[in-house]
């Protein structure tokens, strides 16, 4: 998998953004892949629609679990409050033992939350199966 991000900014703030930029740029493979994708708007639209559908399906499935309270999302992940006395960090660790990775936050503001990335339908199926086994 490759990841590429971009931004469009006024020239007046570019100088400041370059100061905060990470030291490494995207790989050649990521750059070639991004350029190819940008040249194929039909493909990009198909990928976007698949992501939107899977995000909605994931949200609805997570909403049915008694120990997760998902927040509506316009991104490629869903933020969930971990409830019912279950510990967010332990939930992350238990899922990791099953081969499923989610993100847990260590900071005070989000310590009781997890972040679940939207993946392919088969990834969602495995995640939900593992979450049900933990309930």
Short mmCIF file of C-alpha atoms in Angstrom, two decimals:
data_model
loop_
_atom_site.label_atom_id
_atom_site.label_comp_id
_atom_site.label_asym_id
_atom_site.label_seq_id
_atom_site.Cartn_x
_atom_site.Cartn_y
_atom_site.Cartn_z
CA UNK A 1 0.00 0.00 0.00
CA UNK A 2 1.18 3.51 -0.74
CA UNK A 3 0.04 6.75 0.85
CA UNK A 4 0.15 10.15 -0.73
CA UNK A 5 -1.18 13.41 0.60
CA UNK A 6 -1.14 16.88 -0.83
CA UNK A 7 -2.09 20.39 0.09
CA UNK A 8 -2.82 23.65 -1.68
CA UNK A 9 -1.85 26.76 0.23
CA UNK A 10 -1.36 30.49 -0.34
CA UNK A 11 2.26 31.34 -1.12
CA UNK A 12 2.39 33.50 2.01
CA UNK A 13 2.32 30.45 4.29
CA UNK A 14 4.33 27.95 2.22
CA UNK A 15 7.59 29.10 3.84
CA UNK A 16 6.22 28.21 7.29
CA UNK A 17 4.84 24.87 6.16
CA UNK A 18 8.22 23.83 4.73
CA UNK A 19 9.71 24.35 8.20
CA UNK A 20 7.28 21.79 9.68
CA UNK A 21 7.44 19.31 6.78
CA UNK A 22 8.67 15.81 7.57
CA UNK A 23 12.18 15.10 6.26
CA UNK A 24 11.14 12.42 3.76
CA UNK A 25 9.03 12.91 0.67
CA UNK A 26 6.81 10.23 -0.82
CA UNK A 27 8.52 7.28 -2.47
CA UNK A 28 8.90 7.03 -6.23
CA UNK A 29 6.36 4.19 -6.26
CA UNK A 30 3.85 6.31 -4.37
CA UNK A 31 4.41 9.27 -6.68
CA UNK A 32 3.98 7.16 -9.83
CA UNK A 33 0.85 5.55 -8.39
CA UNK A 34 -0.65 8.92 -7.43
CA UNK A 35 0.01 10.37 -10.88
CA UNK A 36 -1.55 7.34 -12.57
CA UNK A 37 -4.61 7.58 -10.33
CA UNK A 38 -5.00 11.30 -11.02
CA UNK A 39 -4.98 10.57 -14.75
CA UNK A 40 -7.93 8.19 -14.31
CA UNK A 41 -10.88 10.09 -12.79
CA UNK A 42 -13.20 7.11 -13.34
CA UNK A 43 -10.95 4.97 -11.15
CA UNK A 44 -10.74 7.68 -8.48
CA UNK A 45 -14.53 7.99 -8.40
CA UNK A 46 -14.90 4.22 -8.10
CA UNK A 47 -12.43 4.09 -5.20
CA UNK A 48 -14.17 7.02 -3.48
CA UNK A 49 -17.60 5.39 -3.80
CA UNK A 50 -16.28 2.09 -2.46
CA UNK A 51 -14.78 3.91 0.54
CA UNK A 52 -18.02 5.78 1.24
CA UNK A 53 -20.09 2.58 1.07
CA UNK A 54 -17.70 0.66 3.30
CA UNK A 55 -17.47 3.51 5.81
CA UNK A 56 -21.26 3.53 6.14
CA UNK A 57 -21.39 -0.26 6.50
CA UNK A 58 -18.60 -0.22 9.11
CA UNK A 59 -20.30 2.59 11.04
CA UNK A 60 -23.62 0.73 11.13
CA UNK A 61 -22.01 -2.54 12.22
CA UNK A 62 -19.97 -0.87 14.97
CA UNK A 63 -23.05 1.01 16.15
CA UNK A 64 -24.67 -2.35 16.95
CA UNK A 65 -21.91 -3.28 19.40
CA UNK A 66 -22.81 -2.49 23.03
CA UNK A 67 -19.33 -1.27 24.01
CA UNK A 68 -18.57 1.11 21.12
CA UNK A 69 -20.15 4.47 20.41
CA UNK A 70 -19.05 5.54 16.91
CA UNK A 71 -19.10 9.15 15.75
CA UNK A 72 -20.26 10.02 12.24
CA UNK A 73 -17.28 10.47 9.95
CA UNK A 74 -16.38 12.24 6.74
CA UNK A 75 -12.91 10.71 6.71
CA UNK A 76 -11.35 7.30 6.08
CA UNK A 77 -11.72 6.28 9.71
CA UNK A 78 -14.34 6.17 12.45
CA UNK A 79 -13.66 7.48 15.95
CA UNK A 80 -15.36 5.36 18.61
CA UNK A 81 -15.85 5.95 22.30
CA UNK A 82 -15.24 2.75 24.24
CA UNK A 83 -18.07 2.34 26.78
CA UNK A 84 -19.65 -0.20 29.14
CA UNK A 85 -16.61 -0.44 31.38
CA UNK A 86 -14.37 -1.75 28.61
CA UNK A 87 -10.86 -0.27 28.43
CA UNK A 88 -9.83 1.26 25.09
CA UNK A 89 -6.17 0.31 25.42
CA UNK A 90 -7.02 -3.28 26.35
CA UNK A 91 -9.46 -3.47 23.43
CA UNK A 92 -6.66 -2.42 21.06
CA UNK A 93 -4.27 -4.97 22.60
CA UNK A 94 -6.84 -7.80 22.48
CA UNK A 95 -7.58 -7.09 18.82
CA UNK A 96 -3.84 -6.96 18.04
CA UNK A 97 -3.48 -10.47 19.48
CA UNK A 98 -6.10 -11.54 16.92
CA UNK A 99 -4.19 -9.83 14.10
CA UNK A 100 -6.46 -6.78 13.85
CA UNK A 101 -4.92 -3.35 14.26
CA UNK A 102 -6.82 -0.28 15.43
CA UNK A 103 -5.49 2.91 16.97
CA UNK A 104 -5.71 3.79 20.65
CA UNK A 105 -4.90 7.27 21.93
CA UNK A 106 -2.67 7.88 24.94
CA UNK A 107 -3.51 11.55 25.39
CA UNK A 108 -5.94 12.56 28.13
CA UNK A 109 -8.62 13.95 25.80
CA UNK A 110 -8.99 10.74 23.75
CA UNK A 111 -7.84 8.06 26.21
CA UNK A 112 -11.22 6.28 26.13
CA UNK A 113 -11.44 6.25 22.34
CA UNK A 114 -10.22 4.12 19.46
CA UNK A 115 -9.86 4.92 15.78
CA UNK A 116 -10.92 2.31 13.24
CA UNK A 117 -9.74 2.77 9.66
CA UNK A 118 -12.06 1.94 6.79
CA UNK A 119 -10.69 -0.93 4.76
CA UNK A 120 -12.01 -3.44 2.29
CA UNK A 121 -15.24 -5.32 3.05
CA UNK A 122 -13.29 -8.44 4.04
CA UNK A 123 -11.31 -6.36 6.56
CA UNK A 124 -14.55 -5.07 8.07
CA UNK A 125 -15.88 -8.62 8.33
CA UNK A 126 -12.80 -9.82 10.24
CA UNK A 127 -12.85 -6.77 12.53
CA UNK A 128 -16.53 -7.17 13.42
CA UNK A 129 -16.09 -10.92 14.01
CA UNK A 130 -13.21 -10.23 16.41
CA UNK A 131 -15.11 -7.44 18.19
CA UNK A 132 -18.09 -9.73 18.69
CA UNK A 133 -15.81 -12.38 20.21
CA UNK A 134 -14.59 -9.78 22.72
CA UNK A 135 -18.06 -8.70 23.84
#
